[in-house]
Structures are given as structure tokens and as C-alpha cells.
Coordinates of N, CA and C and ligand atoms in Angstrom, one line a residue:
M96 N 186.0 139.7 34.5 CA 186.0 138.3 36.2 C 187.3 138.7 36.6
S97 N 187.4 138.3 37.8 CA 188.9 137.8 38.5 C 188.9 136.0 38.4
S98 N 190.8 136.7 38.0 CA 190.7 134.3 38.4 C 190.2 133.9 39.6
T99 N 190.4 134.3 40.2 CA 188.9 133.9 41.9 C 188.1 133.4 40.8
D100 N 187.1 134.5 40.4 CA 186.4 134.0 39.2 C 186.3 132.9 38.0
N101 N 187.4 132.7 38.3 CA 187.3 132.0 37.3 C 187.9 130.3 37.6
T102 N 188.7 130.1 38.8 CA 189.0 129.1 39.7 C 187.2 129.0 39.9
A103 N 187.1 129.9 40.7 CA 184.9 129.9 40.9 C 184.2 128.5 39.4
E104 N 184.4 128.9 38.3 CA 183.3 128.6 37.1 C 184.8 127.4 36.9
V105 N 184.9 127.2 36.9 CA 186.3 126.4 36.3 C 186.0 124.9 37.1
S106 N 185.5 125.5 39.2 CA 185.8 123.9 40.0 C 183.6 124.0 40.0
D107 N 183.5 125.0 39.4 CA 181.6 124.6 39.6 C 181.7 123.5 38.8
T108 N 181.6 123.8 37.2 CA 181.3 122.7 36.7 C 181.5 121.3 36.5
P109 N 182.7 120.6 36.5 CA 183.3 119.6 37.0 C 182.6 118.4 37.9
D110 N 182.3 119.9 39.0 CA 181.2 119.1 39.9 C 180.1 119.2 39.7
E111 N 179.9 120.5 39.0 CA 177.7 119.8 38.3 C 177.4 119.0 37.9
G112 N 178.9 118.5 36.8 CA 178.9 117.4 35.7 C 178.6 116.3 37.2
R113 N 178.8 117.0 37.8 CA 179.2 115.6 39.4 C 177.6 114.9 39.3
R114 N 177.7 116.0 39.7 CA 175.9 116.0 40.3 C 175.1 115.5 39.4
D115 N 175.7 116.1 38.3 CA 173.9 115.5 37.0 C 174.9 113.7 36.8
F116 N 175.6 113.5 37.1 CA 176.4 112.5 36.7 C 175.8 111.5 38.0
I117 N 175.9 112.5 39.2 CA 175.4 111.4 41.0 C 173.6 110.8 40.6
H118 N 173.2 113.1 40.5 CA 172.2 112.4 39.6 C 171.5 111.3 39.0
L119 N 172.0 110.8 37.6 CA 171.6 110.4 36.7 C 172.1 108.4 36.8
L120 N 172.7 108.5 37.5 CA 173.1 107.9 38.3 C 172.3 107.0 39.5
A121 N 171.2 108.1 40.8 CA 170.2 107.7 41.2 C 169.4 107.1 40.5
S122 N 169.3 108.0 39.4 CA 167.2 108.0 38.5 C 167.6 106.2 38.1
G123 N 168.5 106.1 37.5 CA 169.1 105.0 36.8 C 168.4 104.1 37.0
T124 N 168.9 104.0 39.0 CA 169.6 103.4 40.0 C 167.7 103.3 40.2
A125 N 167.1 104.2 40.9 CA 165.3 103.9 40.9 C 164.8 103.2 39.9
A126 N 165.1 103.2 39.1 CA 164.5 103.7 37.8 C 165.1 102.0 37.5
A127 N 165.9 101.1 37.6 CA 166.1 100.0 37.7 C 165.0 98.9 38.9
A128 N 165.5 99.8 39.7 CA 164.4 99.9 40.8 C 163.0 99.4 40.7
V129 N 162.5 99.9 40.0 CA 161.1 100.6 40.2 C 161.1 99.1 38.8
V130 N 161.5 99.2 37.4 CA 160.5 97.9 36.8 C 161.4 96.6 37.7
G131 N 162.7 96.5 38.8 CA 162.4 95.4 39.2 C 161.0 94.5 40.2
I132 N 161.2 95.5 40.9 CA 159.7 95.9 41.4 C 158.6 95.6 40.5
A133 N 158.6 96.2 39.8 CA 157.5 96.1 39.0 C 157.2 94.6 38.1
I134 N 158.4 94.3 37.6 CA 158.0 92.6 36.6 C 157.2 92.1 37.7
P135 N 157.7 91.4 38.7 CA 157.1 91.0 39.6 C 156.0 91.2 39.6
V136 N 155.2 92.7 40.4 CA 154.3 92.7 40.5 C 152.9 92.1 39.1
V137 N 153.8 92.8 38.3 CA 152.6 91.9 36.8 C 152.8 90.6 36.7
H138 N 154.4 90.2 37.1 CA 153.3 88.5 36.7 C 152.4 88.3 37.7
Q139 N 152.7 88.3 39.1 CA 151.8 88.6 40.1 C 150.0 87.9 39.3
M140 N 150.1 89.4 38.4 CA 148.6 89.6 37.7 C 148.8 89.1 37.1
N141 N 149.6 88.2 36.5 CA 148.7 86.6 35.3 C 149.5 85.8 35.7
P142 N 148.5 84.9 36.7 CA 148.3 83.5 36.7 C 148.2 82.4 35.7
A143 N 149.3 82.0 36.4 CA 149.8 81.1 35.7 C 149.0 79.5 35.0
A144 N 149.0 79.5 34.1 CA 148.1 78.6 33.1 C 146.8 77.1 34.6
D145 N 148.2 76.8 35.6 CA 147.7 75.5 36.3 C 146.4 76.0 37.2
V146 N 147.4 77.4 37.8 CA 146.6 78.1 38.3 C 145.1 78.0 38.2
R147 N 144.6 79.4 36.6 CA 143.3 79.2 35.9 C 142.9 77.5 36.0
A148 N 143.2 77.0 36.3 CA 143.5 76.1 35.8 C 142.9 75.2 36.8
L149 N 143.5 75.2 38.2 CA 142.3 75.0 39.2 C 140.4 75.2 39.6
A150 N 140.8 76.9 39.3 CA 140.0 78.0 39.3 C 138.9 77.0 38.8
T151 N 138.6 76.9 37.0 CA 137.5 76.2 36.4 C 137.8 74.3 36.7
K152 N 136.6 73.9 36.4 CA 136.6 72.9 36.2 C 135.2 71.4 35.7
E153 N 135.3 70.8 34.6 CA 134.7 70.5 34.4 C 134.5 68.8 34.3
V154 N 132.6 68.6 34.6 CA 131.9 67.8 34.9 C 131.5 67.0 33.9
S155 N 131.4 66.0 33.8 CA 129.9 64.7 33.0 C 129.4 64.6 33.3
L156 N 128.0 65.1 33.0 CA 126.8 65.3 33.4 C 126.4 62.9 32.9
A157 N 127.2 63.0 32.0 CA 126.4 61.8 31.6 C 125.7 61.3 31.4
G158 N 125.8 60.8 32.8 CA 125.8 60.0 33.4 C 124.6 59.9 34.1
V159 N 124.3 61.3 34.3 CA 122.9 61.5 35.9 C 121.9 61.4 34.6
E160 N 121.2 60.9 35.7 CA 120.0 60.4 35.5 C 118.8 60.9 35.5
I161 N 117.4 61.2 35.6 CA 117.3 62.3 35.9 C 116.4 61.4 37.7
G162 N 116.3 61.9 38.6 CA 116.5 62.0 39.8 C 117.8 60.8 40.5
Q163 N 118.6 61.5 39.9 CA 119.8 60.7 40.9 C 121.2 62.6 41.1
A164 N 121.5 61.9 41.6 CA 122.1 62.9 42.2 C 124.1 63.0 42.6
I165 N 124.8 64.0 41.7 CA 126.9 64.0 42.5 C 127.0 64.2 42.9
K166 N 128.2 64.4 44.0 CA 128.5 65.3 44.2 C 130.2 65.5 44.0
V167 N 130.6 66.8 43.6 CA 132.1 67.3 43.2 C 132.8 68.1 43.6
M168 N 134.4 68.0 44.0 CA 134.5 69.4 44.5 C 134.8 69.8 42.8
W169 N 134.4 71.2 44.5 CA 135.4 72.6 43.5 C 136.4 73.2 44.1
Q170 N 137.7 73.6 43.7 CA 138.3 75.2 44.5 C 138.3 74.2 46.1
G171 N 137.7 73.6 46.3 CA 138.5 72.3 47.5 C 136.6 72.2 48.5
K172 N 135.8 72.9 47.1 CA 134.7 73.0 48.2 C 133.4 72.1 46.8
P173 N 132.8 71.8 48.8 CA 131.5 70.1 47.5 C 130.6 71.0 46.7
V174 N 130.6 70.7 45.8 CA 129.5 71.5 45.1 C 128.3 70.5 44.3
F175 N 127.2 69.9 44.5 CA 126.0 69.5 45.3 C 125.5 69.7 43.4
I176 N 124.7 67.9 42.6 CA 124.6 68.8 41.5 C 123.0 67.5 41.6
R177 N 122.0 68.0 41.3 CA 121.0 66.9 41.1 C 119.8 67.0 40.5
R178 N 120.2 66.4 39.5 CA 119.0 66.5 38.0 C 117.3 66.3 39.3
L179 N 116.5 67.0 38.7 CA 115.2 67.4 39.2 C 114.2 65.7 38.1
T180 N 113.5 65.5 39.7 CA 112.2 64.8 38.4 C 110.9 66.0 38.5
D181 N 109.8 65.5 37.6 CA 109.5 66.4 38.3 C 108.3 66.3 38.4
A182 N 107.9 65.8 39.8 CA 107.6 65.5 40.8 C 108.6 66.7 42.6
E183 N 109.9 67.0 42.2 CA 110.6 67.4 43.0 C 110.5 69.2 42.1
I184 N 110.8 69.1 41.0 CA 110.0 70.3 40.0 C 109.1 71.3 40.9
A185 N 107.7 70.4 40.8 CA 106.2 70.6 41.6 C 106.6 70.4 43.2
R186 N 107.0 70.3 42.9 CA 106.8 70.3 45.1 C 108.1 72.0 45.1
A187 N 108.7 71.6 44.6 CA 109.5 72.9 44.9 C 109.6 74.2 44.9
E188 N 108.3 73.8 43.1 CA 107.2 75.0 42.7 C 106.0 75.4 43.7
A189 N 105.7 74.5 44.8 CA 104.4 75.2 46.0 C 104.6 75.5 46.4
L190 N 106.9 75.6 47.2 CA 107.1 75.9 47.8 C 108.1 77.2 48.6
S191 N 107.1 77.5 46.9 CA 107.7 79.7 46.6 C 107.0 80.4 47.6
G192 N 105.8 80.0 48.4 CA 105.5 81.0 49.2 C 105.8 81.3 50.2
Q193 N 107.2 79.8 51.1 CA 107.9 80.1 52.2 C 108.7 80.0 52.7
L194 N 109.9 80.9 51.4 CA 111.3 81.6 51.0 C 111.0 81.8 51.9
K195 N 112.4 81.5 53.1 CA 113.8 82.9 53.7 C 114.0 83.7 53.0
D196 N 114.6 83.5 51.7 CA 114.8 84.2 50.3 C 114.9 84.0 49.4
D197 N 114.3 85.2 49.3 CA 114.0 85.3 47.9 C 114.5 86.4 46.4
A198 N 116.6 85.6 46.7 CA 117.5 86.4 45.6 C 118.4 85.1 45.6
S199 N 118.1 85.1 43.5 CA 118.4 83.6 43.0 C 119.9 83.0 44.0
R200 N 120.4 83.9 44.2 CA 122.1 83.1 44.5 C 122.8 82.9 43.3
N201 N 122.6 83.6 42.3 CA 122.8 82.6 40.8 C 123.1 83.9 40.3
D202 N 124.9 83.8 40.4 CA 125.4 85.2 40.2 C 125.9 84.6 38.4
N203 N 124.6 83.7 37.1 CA 124.9 83.4 35.9 C 123.6 84.1 35.7
V204 N 122.9 83.9 36.4 CA 121.6 84.8 36.7 C 121.4 85.8 37.9
P205 N 121.7 87.5 37.0 CA 122.3 87.8 38.6 C 120.4 88.6 39.2
D206 N 120.2 88.6 39.5 CA 118.8 89.5 39.8 C 117.4 89.4 39.8
M207 N 117.6 87.2 40.1 CA 116.4 87.0 39.1 C 116.1 86.4 40.9
P208 N 114.5 86.0 40.6 CA 114.2 85.8 41.5 C 113.5 84.5 42.7
A209 N 114.1 84.1 43.6 CA 114.4 82.2 43.4 C 113.7 81.3 43.5
D210 N 113.1 81.5 41.9 CA 112.2 80.6 41.1 C 113.3 79.5 40.6
A211 N 112.6 78.5 39.8 CA 113.0 77.9 39.0 C 113.6 78.7 37.6
A212 N 113.4 79.9 37.7 CA 114.3 79.8 36.8 C 115.1 80.7 37.1
G213 N 115.5 81.2 38.3 CA 117.1 81.8 39.4 C 117.7 81.2 39.7
R214 N 117.1 79.5 39.2 CA 117.7 78.2 40.0 C 118.3 77.1 39.3
L215 N 117.6 76.8 38.4 CA 116.9 75.3 37.4 C 118.5 76.2 36.7
V216 N 118.9 75.3 36.2 CA 119.9 75.4 34.5 C 120.1 74.0 34.2
G217 N 120.7 74.0 33.2 CA 120.7 72.9 31.9 C 121.0 73.4 30.1
P218 N 121.3 72.5 29.4 CA 122.1 72.8 28.1 C 120.7 74.2 27.9
D219 N 121.5 74.8 26.8 CA 121.0 75.3 25.8 C 119.9 74.9 25.1
G220 N 118.1 74.8 25.2 CA 118.0 73.9 24.9 C 117.4 72.9 24.8
Q221 N 117.3 72.6 26.1 CA 117.0 71.7 26.9 C 116.3 71.9 27.8
A222 N 116.0 70.6 28.5 CA 115.4 70.7 29.8 C 116.2 71.9 31.0
Q223 N 115.7 72.1 31.9 CA 116.0 73.1 32.9 C 115.8 72.2 34.3
D224 N 116.3 71.5 34.0 CA 116.2 70.1 34.8 C 117.4 69.9 36.4
F225 N 118.9 71.1 35.8 CA 119.6 70.6 37.5 C 119.3 71.0 37.9
V226 N 119.8 71.1 39.0 CA 120.4 72.1 40.3 C 122.0 71.9 40.6
M227 N 122.2 73.2 40.3 CA 123.4 72.9 41.2 C 124.4 73.8 41.6
V228 N 124.5 73.6 43.0 CA 124.9 74.7 44.0 C 125.8 74.2 45.2
L229 N 126.7 75.3 46.0 CA 127.8 75.1 46.6 C 126.6 73.7 47.5
G230 N 128.5 73.1 48.4 CA 127.3 72.4 48.9 C 128.7 72.0 50.5
V231 N 127.4 74.4 51.0 CA 128.3 74.5 51.5 C 126.8 75.5 52.4
C232 N 126.1 75.2 53.4 CA 124.9 75.4 54.3 C 124.9 77.3 54.8
T233 N 124.6 78.2 54.6 CA 124.9 79.9 54.4 C 124.9 79.4 56.7
H234 N 124.8 78.9 57.0 CA 124.4 79.2 57.8 C 125.3 79.3 59.1
L235 N 126.2 78.0 58.9 CA 127.5 78.2 59.5 C 129.4 78.0 58.5
G236 N 128.6 76.9 58.2 CA 129.5 76.5 57.0 C 129.8 74.6 57.0
C237 N 128.8 74.2 57.5 CA 128.0 73.0 57.6 C 128.2 72.2 56.0
V238 N 128.3 70.9 55.5 CA 127.5 70.2 54.4 C 126.9 69.4 54.8
P239 N 125.8 70.6 53.9 CA 124.3 69.4 53.6 C 124.4 68.4 53.8
L240 N 123.7 67.0 54.1 CA 123.5 66.3 53.6 C 122.1 65.6 52.5
G241 N 121.5 64.9 51.6 CA 121.1 64.6 51.0 C 121.4 64.0 49.8
T242 N 122.3 64.3 48.9 CA 122.8 64.2 47.9 C 123.3 62.9 47.7
E243 N 123.6 62.1 48.4 CA 123.9 60.4 48.5 C 123.1 59.5 48.5
P244 N 123.0 58.4 47.8 CA 121.9 57.7 48.1 C 121.6 57.5 49.8
G245 N 120.0 57.3 50.8 CA 120.1 57.0 51.5 C 120.3 58.5 52.9
E246 N 120.9 59.3 51.8 CA 120.8 60.7 52.9 C 119.1 61.5 53.6
N247 N 119.6 62.3 54.5 CA 118.4 62.8 54.8 C 118.4 64.0 54.0
K248 N 117.1 64.5 53.6 CA 117.2 65.1 52.5 C 116.5 66.8 53.3
G249 N 115.8 66.2 54.2 CA 114.8 67.2 55.5 C 113.9 66.9 55.0
D250 N 113.1 67.8 55.9 CA 111.0 67.9 55.6 C 111.1 68.0 54.4
Y251 N 111.8 69.2 52.8 CA 111.8 69.3 52.3 C 112.2 68.9 50.7
G252 N 112.8 67.9 51.2 CA 112.4 66.9 49.6 C 115.1 67.4 49.5
G253 N 114.7 68.5 49.3 CA 116.3 69.0 49.1 C 117.3 68.7 49.6
W254 N 117.8 69.4 50.8 CA 118.8 68.6 51.4 C 118.8 69.7 52.3
F255 N 119.6 68.1 54.4 CA 119.2 69.2 55.2 C 120.4 69.4 56.5
C256 N 121.6 70.7 56.5 CA 122.2 70.2 57.5 C 121.5 70.2 59.3
P257 N 122.6 69.0 59.3 CA 122.2 68.4 60.3 C 123.0 69.3 61.5
C258 N 123.8 69.9 61.3 CA 125.0 70.8 62.1 C 123.6 71.6 63.0
H259 N 122.0 72.5 62.7 CA 122.3 73.3 64.0 C 120.3 73.7 62.8
G260 N 120.6 72.1 61.7 CA 119.0 72.4 61.5 C 118.2 72.5 60.6
S261 N 119.3 73.3 60.0 CA 118.5 73.3 58.4 C 118.0 72.6 58.1
H262 N 117.2 73.5 56.6 CA 116.3 72.3 56.1 C 115.9 73.3 54.4
Y263 N 117.1 72.3 53.9 CA 116.2 73.0 51.8 C 115.8 72.7 50.7
D264 N 115.2 73.1 49.9 CA 114.2 72.6 49.0 C 114.8 71.5 47.9
P265 N 114.3 71.7 46.9 CA 114.6 70.6 45.5 C 116.1 72.1 44.6
F266 N 114.8 72.7 45.3 CA 116.0 74.4 44.2 C 116.7 74.4 45.1
G267 N 116.7 74.0 47.1 CA 119.0 73.9 47.6 C 118.1 75.3 47.8
R268 N 116.5 75.9 48.5 CA 116.2 77.5 49.1 C 116.4 76.9 50.5
I269 N 116.4 77.9 51.8 CA 115.8 78.1 52.7 C 114.1 77.8 53.2
I270 N 114.3 76.8 53.7 CA 112.6 76.4 54.0 C 112.5 76.9 55.4
K271 N 113.7 76.2 56.1 CA 113.1 76.6 57.7 C 114.6 76.5 57.9
G272 N 114.6 76.5 59.7 CA 116.0 76.1 60.3 C 117.5 77.4 59.9
P273 N 117.9 78.0 60.8 CA 119.0 79.0 61.2 C 119.4 79.6 59.4
A274 N 119.7 78.8 59.0 CA 120.5 79.4 57.7 C 119.5 81.3 56.5
P275 N 120.8 81.6 56.2 CA 119.4 83.2 56.4 C 119.2 83.3 54.9
E276 N 120.7 82.2 54.4 CA 120.4 82.2 52.2 C 120.2 80.2 52.2
N277 N 119.6 81.1 51.1 CA 119.2 79.8 49.6 C 121.3 79.6 49.2
L278 N 120.7 77.7 48.8 CA 122.4 77.8 48.6 C 123.7 78.5 47.2
A279 N 124.6 78.2 47.1 CA 124.6 79.3 46.2 C 125.2 78.6 45.1
V280 N 124.7 79.0 44.1 CA 124.7 79.0 42.8 C 126.2 79.0 42.3
P281 N 127.1 77.8 41.9 CA 128.9 78.4 41.2 C 128.7 78.9 40.0
P282 N 129.2 80.0 39.5 CA 129.3 79.9 38.8 C 129.6 78.9 37.1
L283 N 128.7 79.0 37.0 CA 129.1 77.3 35.8 C 128.4 78.3 34.2
Q284 N 129.1 77.1 33.0 CA 128.5 77.1 31.9 C 128.4 75.7 31.0
F285 N 127.4 75.7 30.9 CA 127.2 74.5 29.7 C 128.2 74.8 28.0
V286 N 129.0 73.5 28.3 CA 130.4 73.6 27.4 C 129.4 72.5 26.5
T287 N 129.1 71.7 26.2 CA 128.0 70.9 25.3 C 126.6 70.3 26.1
E288 N 126.5 69.7 25.4 CA 125.1 69.4 26.0 C 124.9 68.3 27.6
T289 N 125.9 67.6 27.7 CA 126.9 66.8 28.8 C 128.0 66.7 29.4
T290 N 128.2 68.5 28.9 CA 129.3 68.8 30.1 C 129.3 70.7 30.8
V291 N 129.4 70.0 32.0 CA 129.3 72.2 32.4 C 130.5 72.2 32.7
R292 N 131.2 73.4 32.8 CA 131.9 73.9 33.1 C 131.8 74.7 34.2
L293 N 132.3 74.5 35.8 CA 132.3 75.6 37.5 C 133.6 76.1 36.9
G294 N 133.0 77.4 37.2 CA 134.7 78.7 37.1 C 134.6 79.5 36.2
Ligands
LIG536 S1 125.3 75.3 59.6 FE1 124.1 74.4 58.8 S2 122.6 74.5 60.0 FE2 124.1 75.3 61.1

């Protein structure tokens, strides 16, 4: 090997080392950047306890007698809770041949028809006589009447949306008017005989 070659060999080695160093430095910086990005993303995928708490709500039903109704707010939306009388249940059962929407709209018991089994809820082993629905009309999102004492319950004794005249029955099913779907049943679970958790 000539001295020129030797010079070239000697001068190449530090360059390669320097390139390796730069390469490693760049890789390390990139890795740090990735970690710096990944941590916030992972953090965002673990919602804080207060956010999770807002997603659910426990409601006491201890004071809701048969024939009474209450309205609560959950995730910024009204939820209508009504405990039906035997007459209201019988009246709704008799309307099952007039439904505009056959789906239960109840994610707690998916793929059920919109009958009593698909719409009514209650604690395990107790009467399933509560109807709990989002108070959001499925036409354009108005809040139907019929929960507060003295409010118009519509032609079928459930809820009435005066915005464009949608009538829901005591199971919260659309019978007449422009609304296309039954009132949705929110995700819920009885955690005691008198407490229901929404969400
Ligand atoms: S929003 Fe209820 S009928 Fe139109």
C-alpha cells in the first residue's frame, strides 16, 4: 500500500467514526423525539379518573314510585326514567303492531325486538317496569315532553315532541310523527336494587 493509500485509510477511519457518531446521535435524537411524542399519545389514551367519572353517573331510584317519572342529566343529555304502571305496560304491549321502528335501540340487550323485553329494565329478580331512555327526539334532537307532571304525553301516553309532532308510547317507541327511531336506551346497569349506573 502506498503512503497515499495509508493516508486515505487513516483519514477515512475518523470520518467513518464521525459519521457513526452523527448517525447514532441522530438516531438517539429521533428515538427521543419518538418517545417524546409517544408518551403524550399514550397518556391521552388513558383518560383521567375525573373524565371517567363524568362518563358514568349513579342514580338513586329509591323514591321513584310506580307511575312516577324523573329526569336526570348524563353526559350533557337528559335521560327520562319512568316506572310504568301495569296499565301503561298493557297499553304499550297493545301498540306493538303499530311500530315505525322494530329495533330495541338498547345496547344493553342488542338485537332484540322493540317489545317489553327489549325496552324495559329493572334490578335482577325484580319487576322489569322501568323505562329509561335518552330524552332526545330521534327526528331533529328536541327534548320531548311527558316526564314532568302535567306535561303532554302525546296520543299514546308516553312522550310528545312538540317541535314537529312526534308521539312516543310508554316504552319510548315512536308511533306517530316524523321521528324515525325509538328513543335510545342508554348503557346502564343496576348496581343495587335501587341504584342504576348510567354509562
Ligand atoms: S325534533 Fe322531535 S319531532 Fe322534530
